[in-house]
Amino acid sequence: RELTIEDLPGVGDATAEKLRESGYDDIMTIAVASPKDLAEISGIAEGAAIKIINAARKYADVGNFETGEEILNKRKEIKKLTTGSSNLDNLLGGGLETQSITEFFGEFGSGKTQIMHQLAVNATMPVEKNGFDSDVLIIDTENTFRPERIIQMARAKDLDPDQTLERIHVARAYNSHHQILLAEKAADMAREYKIRLLIVDSLTSHFRSEYVGRGSLAERQQLLNRHMHDLLKFGTIYNAVIAVTNQVSANPAVFFGDPMNPIGGNIVGHTATFRIYLRKAKAGKRIARLIDSPYLPEGETVITITESGITD
Ligand code: ADP
Ligand code: MG
């Protein structure tokens, strides 16, 4: 018999119910949870949460050191999602990877939201057409999701626009706490639908506007850190692509070169596996630059935004 969370010492029926409601419904999810989160959700003391987590770690195959060969085998499960542009796909080594966070950052109008729409459409495409045949979750923080745009892009790919729209689930996040909550709830959706793409557009805008001033910076970074790890966990558990957008701010201390920096500092920089910087160029063109990849060379390429969507 497979172990359930009730088998963990200290988890009675009431606690189990609370844990289940919050998505902590198997041993593995509890084994990788943070004591603070678990305590908050189930209403138990942090000390008790630590005991439950430790017990779950004993039962769960949390993983010890793995050989390079074992990791290579796990990486074989990784799938790559096309962006619609073969230039950009090539720069990314074939597309956006599952089990990682890919961040697109750039100024207003640089095409971040357009790319998110295109990724959503592409993920719904059948596997024969390089899609994931999957439903999509979008956390929309700036109210920029446009079904009309999905219809245009779906038509351009010979997809049924209504069926495509039906597979894209959008939640509007009204503030940063709501955004964090929606990311936590994503697992509920993943149990009901096959979700291989989760989009947050934009990752940082609420955090940026709500936590202003030096005094609140630490709290902002802490929340952003937790949020990004929730996203990464979702990507790992459900073998999903996590695509997020980020704004830039000008660094007034830079006199030479590009003064634009992504928001979110080290936290976002370290948690996103792939970072792409988008810059406007002439006539619908955008320059996409890959920054900080664990195994791909830095480089840049040109993509085009047309009515049909993202192309070379
Ligand atoms: P960001 O999210 O980075 O602020 P967007 O992704 O919203 O920027 O990009 C907006 C730009 O995308 C517009 O300025 C326009 O150049 C382009 N765009 C939007 N819709 C279309 C369309 N239907 N056809 C062609 N280009 C479009
Ligand atoms: Mg946008």
Coordinates of C-alpha atoms and ligand atoms in Angstrom, one line a residue:
R1 CA 0.0 0.0 0.0
E2 CA 1.2 3.5 -0.8
L3 CA 1.7 5.7 2.2
T4 CA -0.7 8.7 2.6
I5 CA -0.2 11.8 4.6
E6 CA -2.3 10.3 7.5
D7 CA 0.5 7.8 8.0
L8 CA 2.8 10.6 9.1
P9 CA 3.1 10.9 12.9
G10 CA 1.3 14.0 14.2
V11 CA -1.1 14.2 11.2
G12 CA -4.6 13.6 12.4
D13 CA -7.7 13.8 10.3
A14 CA -8.2 17.6 10.9
T15 CA -4.6 18.4 10.0
A16 CA -4.7 16.1 7.0
E17 CA -7.8 17.8 5.7
K18 CA -6.2 21.3 6.0
L19 CA -3.0 20.1 4.3
R20 CA -5.0 18.5 1.5
E21 CA -7.0 21.7 0.9
S22 CA -3.7 23.6 0.5
G23 CA -2.3 21.1 -1.9
Y24 CA 0.0 19.3 0.5
D25 CA -1.6 16.0 -0.4
D26 CA 1.3 13.6 -0.7
I27 CA 4.4 12.7 1.3
M28 CA 6.7 14.2 -1.3
T29 CA 5.1 17.6 -1.3
I30 CA 5.3 17.7 2.5
A31 CA 8.9 16.5 2.5
V32 CA 10.0 19.5 0.5
A33 CA 7.8 22.1 2.2
S34 CA 9.2 24.8 4.5
P35 CA 8.2 24.4 8.2
K36 CA 6.9 28.0 8.3
D37 CA 4.5 27.4 5.3
L38 CA 3.3 24.2 6.7
A39 CA 2.7 25.6 10.1
E40 CA 0.8 28.6 8.7
I41 CA -1.4 26.5 6.5
S42 CA -2.3 23.8 9.0
G43 CA -2.5 25.9 12.1
I44 CA 0.0 23.7 13.9
A45 CA 3.1 25.0 15.8
E46 CA 6.3 25.3 13.8
G47 CA 8.0 22.7 15.9
A48 CA 5.3 20.2 15.1
A49 CA 5.6 21.1 11.4
I50 CA 9.3 20.3 11.5
K51 CA 8.6 16.8 13.0
I52 CA 6.0 16.1 10.3
I53 CA 8.4 17.3 7.5
N54 CA 11.3 15.2 8.9
A55 CA 9.0 12.1 9.0
A56 CA 7.9 12.8 5.4
R57 CA 11.6 13.1 4.4
K58 CA 12.3 9.6 5.9
Y59 CA 9.5 8.0 3.8
A60 CA 9.8 10.1 0.6
D61 CA 12.5 9.5 -1.9
V62 CA 13.8 13.1 -1.4
G63 CA 16.9 12.2 -3.3
N64 CA 20.5 11.9 -2.1
F65 CA 23.4 12.7 -4.3
E66 CA 22.9 11.6 -7.8
T67 CA 25.4 10.6 -10.4
G68 CA 25.7 12.7 -13.6
E69 CA 24.2 9.7 -15.4
E70 CA 21.1 9.7 -13.2
I71 CA 20.6 13.4 -13.7
L72 CA 21.0 13.0 -17.4
N73 CA 18.2 10.4 -17.3
K74 CA 15.9 12.8 -15.4
R75 CA 16.7 15.5 -17.8
K76 CA 15.4 13.3 -20.6
E77 CA 11.9 14.0 -19.2
I78 CA 12.5 17.7 -19.9
K79 CA 10.5 19.0 -22.8
K80 CA 11.0 22.1 -24.8
L81 CA 8.3 24.6 -25.8
T82 CA 8.7 26.5 -29.1
T83 CA 8.4 30.3 -29.0
G84 CA 7.3 30.5 -32.5
S85 CA 10.6 32.0 -33.6
S86 CA 13.2 29.4 -34.7
N87 CA 15.9 32.1 -34.0
L88 CA 14.8 32.4 -30.4
D89 CA 14.3 28.6 -30.1
N90 CA 17.9 28.1 -31.3
L91 CA 19.2 30.7 -28.9
L92 CA 17.5 28.7 -26.1
G93 CA 18.8 25.4 -27.2
G94 CA 15.4 24.3 -28.7
G95 CA 12.8 26.3 -26.8
L96 CA 11.7 27.0 -23.2
E97 CA 12.6 24.1 -20.9
T98 CA 10.2 22.4 -18.5
Q99 CA 11.3 22.2 -14.8
S100 CA 12.9 25.7 -15.1
I101 CA 11.8 29.3 -14.8
T102 CA 12.4 31.4 -18.0
E103 CA 12.3 35.1 -17.5
F104 CA 11.7 37.7 -20.2
F105 CA 12.6 41.2 -19.2
G106 CA 12.5 44.5 -21.0
E107 CA 11.0 47.9 -21.3
F108 CA 7.3 48.7 -21.8
G109 CA 6.3 47.6 -25.3
S110 CA 9.3 45.3 -25.8
G111 CA 7.0 42.3 -26.5
K112 CA 6.9 40.4 -23.3
T113 CA 3.2 40.0 -23.2
Q114 CA 3.1 39.1 -26.9
I115 CA 5.5 36.3 -26.3
M116 CA 3.4 35.1 -23.3
H117 CA 0.3 34.9 -25.5
Q118 CA 2.3 33.0 -28.2
L119 CA 3.7 30.5 -25.7
A120 CA 0.1 29.9 -24.4
V121 CA -1.1 29.1 -27.9
N122 CA 1.9 27.0 -28.7
A123 CA 1.5 24.9 -25.5
T124 CA -2.1 23.9 -26.5
M125 CA -0.9 22.7 -30.0
P126 CA -0.8 19.0 -30.6
V127 CA 2.5 17.2 -30.0
E128 CA 2.9 16.5 -33.7
K129 CA 3.1 20.3 -34.2
N130 CA 5.7 20.7 -31.5
G131 CA 3.1 21.6 -28.9
F132 CA 2.5 20.1 -25.4
D133 CA -1.2 19.3 -26.1
S134 CA -1.7 20.9 -22.7
D135 CA -3.9 23.5 -20.9
V136 CA -2.2 26.7 -19.7
L137 CA -2.4 28.8 -16.6
I138 CA -1.8 32.5 -16.8
I139 CA -1.5 34.8 -13.7
D140 CA -2.2 38.2 -15.2
T141 CA -1.1 41.1 -12.9
E142 CA -1.4 44.0 -15.3
N143 CA -4.7 43.1 -17.0
T144 CA -3.0 42.7 -20.4
F145 CA -4.4 39.3 -21.4
R146 CA -6.4 39.7 -24.6
P147 CA -8.5 36.7 -25.9
E148 CA -8.7 38.5 -29.2
R149 CA -4.9 38.2 -29.6
I150 CA -5.1 34.5 -28.8
I151 CA -7.7 34.1 -31.6
Q152 CA -5.4 35.8 -34.1
M153 CA -2.5 33.6 -33.1
A154 CA -4.5 30.4 -33.0
R155 CA -5.9 31.1 -36.6
A156 CA -2.3 31.7 -37.8
K157 CA -1.4 28.2 -36.6
D158 CA -4.6 26.6 -38.1
L159 CA -6.0 25.9 -34.6
D160 CA -9.6 26.2 -33.6
P161 CA -9.7 29.5 -31.8
D162 CA -12.5 28.5 -29.4
Q163 CA -10.9 25.3 -28.4
T164 CA -7.6 27.2 -27.9
L165 CA -9.3 29.7 -25.6
E166 CA -11.0 26.9 -23.7
R167 CA -7.6 25.5 -22.7
I168 CA -6.1 28.8 -21.4
H169 CA -7.1 29.6 -17.8
V170 CA -6.5 33.2 -16.8
A171 CA -6.5 34.6 -13.2
R172 CA -6.2 38.2 -12.6
A173 CA -4.0 38.9 -9.5
Y174 CA -5.0 42.1 -7.7
N175 CA -2.0 42.5 -5.5
S176 CA 1.2 40.6 -4.6
H177 CA -0.4 38.4 -1.9
H178 CA -3.2 37.4 -4.3
Q179 CA -0.5 36.6 -6.8
I180 CA 1.3 34.3 -4.3
L181 CA -1.9 32.7 -3.4
L182 CA -2.8 32.0 -7.1
A183 CA 0.6 30.4 -7.6
E184 CA -0.1 28.1 -4.7
K185 CA -3.5 27.2 -6.1
A186 CA -2.0 26.3 -9.4
A187 CA -1.5 22.8 -8.1
D188 CA -5.3 22.4 -7.7
M189 CA -5.7 23.2 -11.4
A190 CA -2.9 20.8 -12.3
R191 CA -4.8 17.9 -10.7
E192 CA -7.9 18.7 -12.8
Y193 CA -6.2 19.6 -16.1
K194 CA -2.9 18.7 -17.8
I195 CA -0.9 21.8 -17.3
R196 CA 2.5 22.0 -18.9
L197 CA 2.8 25.9 -19.0
L198 CA 2.4 28.4 -16.2
I199 CA 2.8 32.1 -17.0
V200 CA 3.2 35.0 -14.6
D201 CA 2.8 38.3 -16.5
S202 CA 4.3 40.3 -14.8
L203 CA 6.2 38.6 -12.0
T204 CA 7.4 41.9 -10.3
S205 CA 4.9 44.7 -11.0
H206 CA 2.8 44.3 -7.8
F207 CA 5.9 43.8 -5.7
R208 CA 7.5 46.8 -7.2
S209 CA 4.5 49.1 -6.6
E210 CA 3.6 47.8 -3.1
Y211 CA 7.0 47.6 -1.5
V212 CA 8.6 51.0 -2.0
G213 CA 11.4 52.5 0.0
R214 CA 14.4 50.9 1.5
G215 CA 12.6 49.8 4.7
S216 CA 10.4 47.3 2.8
L217 CA 13.0 45.9 0.5
A218 CA 13.9 42.9 2.7
E219 CA 10.3 41.9 3.0
R220 CA 9.7 42.3 -0.7
Q221 CA 12.7 40.1 -1.6
Q222 CA 11.7 37.5 0.9
L223 CA 8.1 37.2 -0.5
L224 CA 9.5 37.2 -4.1
N225 CA 11.9 34.5 -3.2
R226 CA 9.1 32.3 -1.7
H227 CA 6.9 33.0 -4.7
M228 CA 9.6 32.0 -7.2
H229 CA 10.3 28.8 -5.3
D230 CA 6.6 28.0 -5.4
L231 CA 6.7 28.4 -9.2
L232 CA 9.8 26.4 -9.6
K233 CA 8.3 23.6 -7.5
F234 CA 5.2 23.6 -9.7
G235 CA 7.4 23.3 -12.7
T236 CA 9.4 20.4 -11.3
I237 CA 6.4 18.4 -10.0
Y238 CA 4.3 18.8 -13.1
N239 CA 7.1 18.9 -15.7
A240 CA 5.9 22.3 -16.7
V241 CA 7.5 25.4 -18.3
I242 CA 7.4 28.4 -16.1
A243 CA 7.5 31.7 -18.1
V244 CA 7.6 35.0 -16.3
T245 CA 8.0 38.6 -17.4
N246 CA 9.9 41.3 -15.6
Q247 CA 10.3 45.1 -16.0
V248 CA 13.5 47.0 -16.1
S249 CA 14.6 50.2 -14.3
A250 CA 17.3 52.6 -15.4
N251 CA 20.4 52.6 -13.1
P252 CA 21.3 56.3 -12.9
A253 CA 24.9 55.4 -12.0
V254 CA 25.6 53.8 -15.4
F255 CA 27.1 56.3 -17.9
F256 CA 28.4 53.9 -20.5
G257 CA 26.6 51.0 -22.0
D258 CA 23.0 49.9 -21.2
P259 CA 21.7 51.3 -17.9
M260 CA 18.7 49.0 -17.9
N261 CA 18.5 46.5 -15.1
P262 CA 15.8 43.9 -14.4
I263 CA 13.7 44.4 -11.3
G264 CA 14.0 42.0 -8.4
G265 CA 17.7 41.9 -7.9
N266 CA 19.6 38.8 -7.0
I267 CA 16.5 36.8 -6.0
V268 CA 14.9 36.8 -9.4
G269 CA 18.3 36.6 -11.1
H270 CA 19.3 33.5 -9.2
T271 CA 16.0 31.6 -9.4
A272 CA 15.3 32.1 -13.1
T273 CA 17.3 29.5 -15.0
F274 CA 17.1 31.4 -18.3
R275 CA 16.9 35.2 -18.6
I276 CA 16.1 36.9 -21.9
Y277 CA 16.5 40.6 -22.4
L278 CA 14.2 42.1 -25.0
R279 CA 14.9 45.4 -26.8
K280 CA 12.9 47.2 -29.4
A281 CA 14.2 47.5 -32.9
K282 CA 12.7 48.7 -36.2
A283 CA 9.4 47.7 -37.7
G284 CA 8.0 45.0 -35.4
K285 CA 11.5 43.6 -34.8
R286 CA 12.8 42.8 -31.3
I287 CA 16.3 41.9 -30.2
A288 CA 16.4 39.0 -27.7
R289 CA 19.5 38.5 -25.7
L290 CA 20.1 35.4 -23.6
I291 CA 21.8 36.2 -20.3
D292 CA 23.1 33.9 -17.6
S293 CA 22.3 30.4 -18.8
P294 CA 23.7 27.4 -17.0
Y295 CA 24.9 25.7 -20.1
L296 CA 24.2 27.8 -23.2
P297 CA 26.4 30.5 -24.6
E298 CA 25.3 34.1 -24.3
G299 CA 24.1 35.5 -27.5
E300 CA 21.4 37.5 -29.2
T301 CA 19.0 37.1 -32.1
V302 CA 16.1 39.0 -33.8
I303 CA 12.4 38.1 -33.6
T304 CA 9.4 39.7 -35.3
I305 CA 6.0 40.5 -33.8
T306 CA 3.2 40.5 -36.4
E307 CA -0.5 40.0 -36.4
S308 CA 0.1 36.2 -36.7
G309 CA 2.3 36.3 -33.6
I310 CA 5.9 35.7 -32.9
T311 CA 8.1 34.6 -35.8
D312 CA 11.7 35.0 -37.0
Ligands
ADP1 P1 5.4 44.5 -23.0 O1 4.5 43.4 -22.4 O2 6.8 44.1 -23.0 O3 5.1 45.8 -22.3 P2 3.8 43.9 -25.3 O4 4.1 42.5 -25.4 O5 2.5 44.3 -24.8 O6 4.9 44.7 -24.5 O7 4.1 44.5 -26.8 C1 3.3 45.5 -27.4 C2 3.8 45.6 -28.8 O8 3.5 44.4 -29.5 C3 3.0 46.7 -29.5 O9 3.7 47.9 -29.3 C4 3.1 46.2 -30.9 O10 4.4 46.6 -31.5 C5 3.1 44.7 -30.8 N1 1.8 44.2 -31.1 C6 0.8 44.0 -30.3 N2 -0.3 43.5 -30.9 C7 0.1 43.4 -32.2 C8 -0.6 42.9 -33.4 N3 -1.9 42.5 -33.4 N4 0.1 42.9 -34.5 C9 1.4 43.3 -34.6 N5 2.0 43.8 -33.5 C10 1.4 43.8 -32.4
MG2 MG 3.2 43.4 -20.8

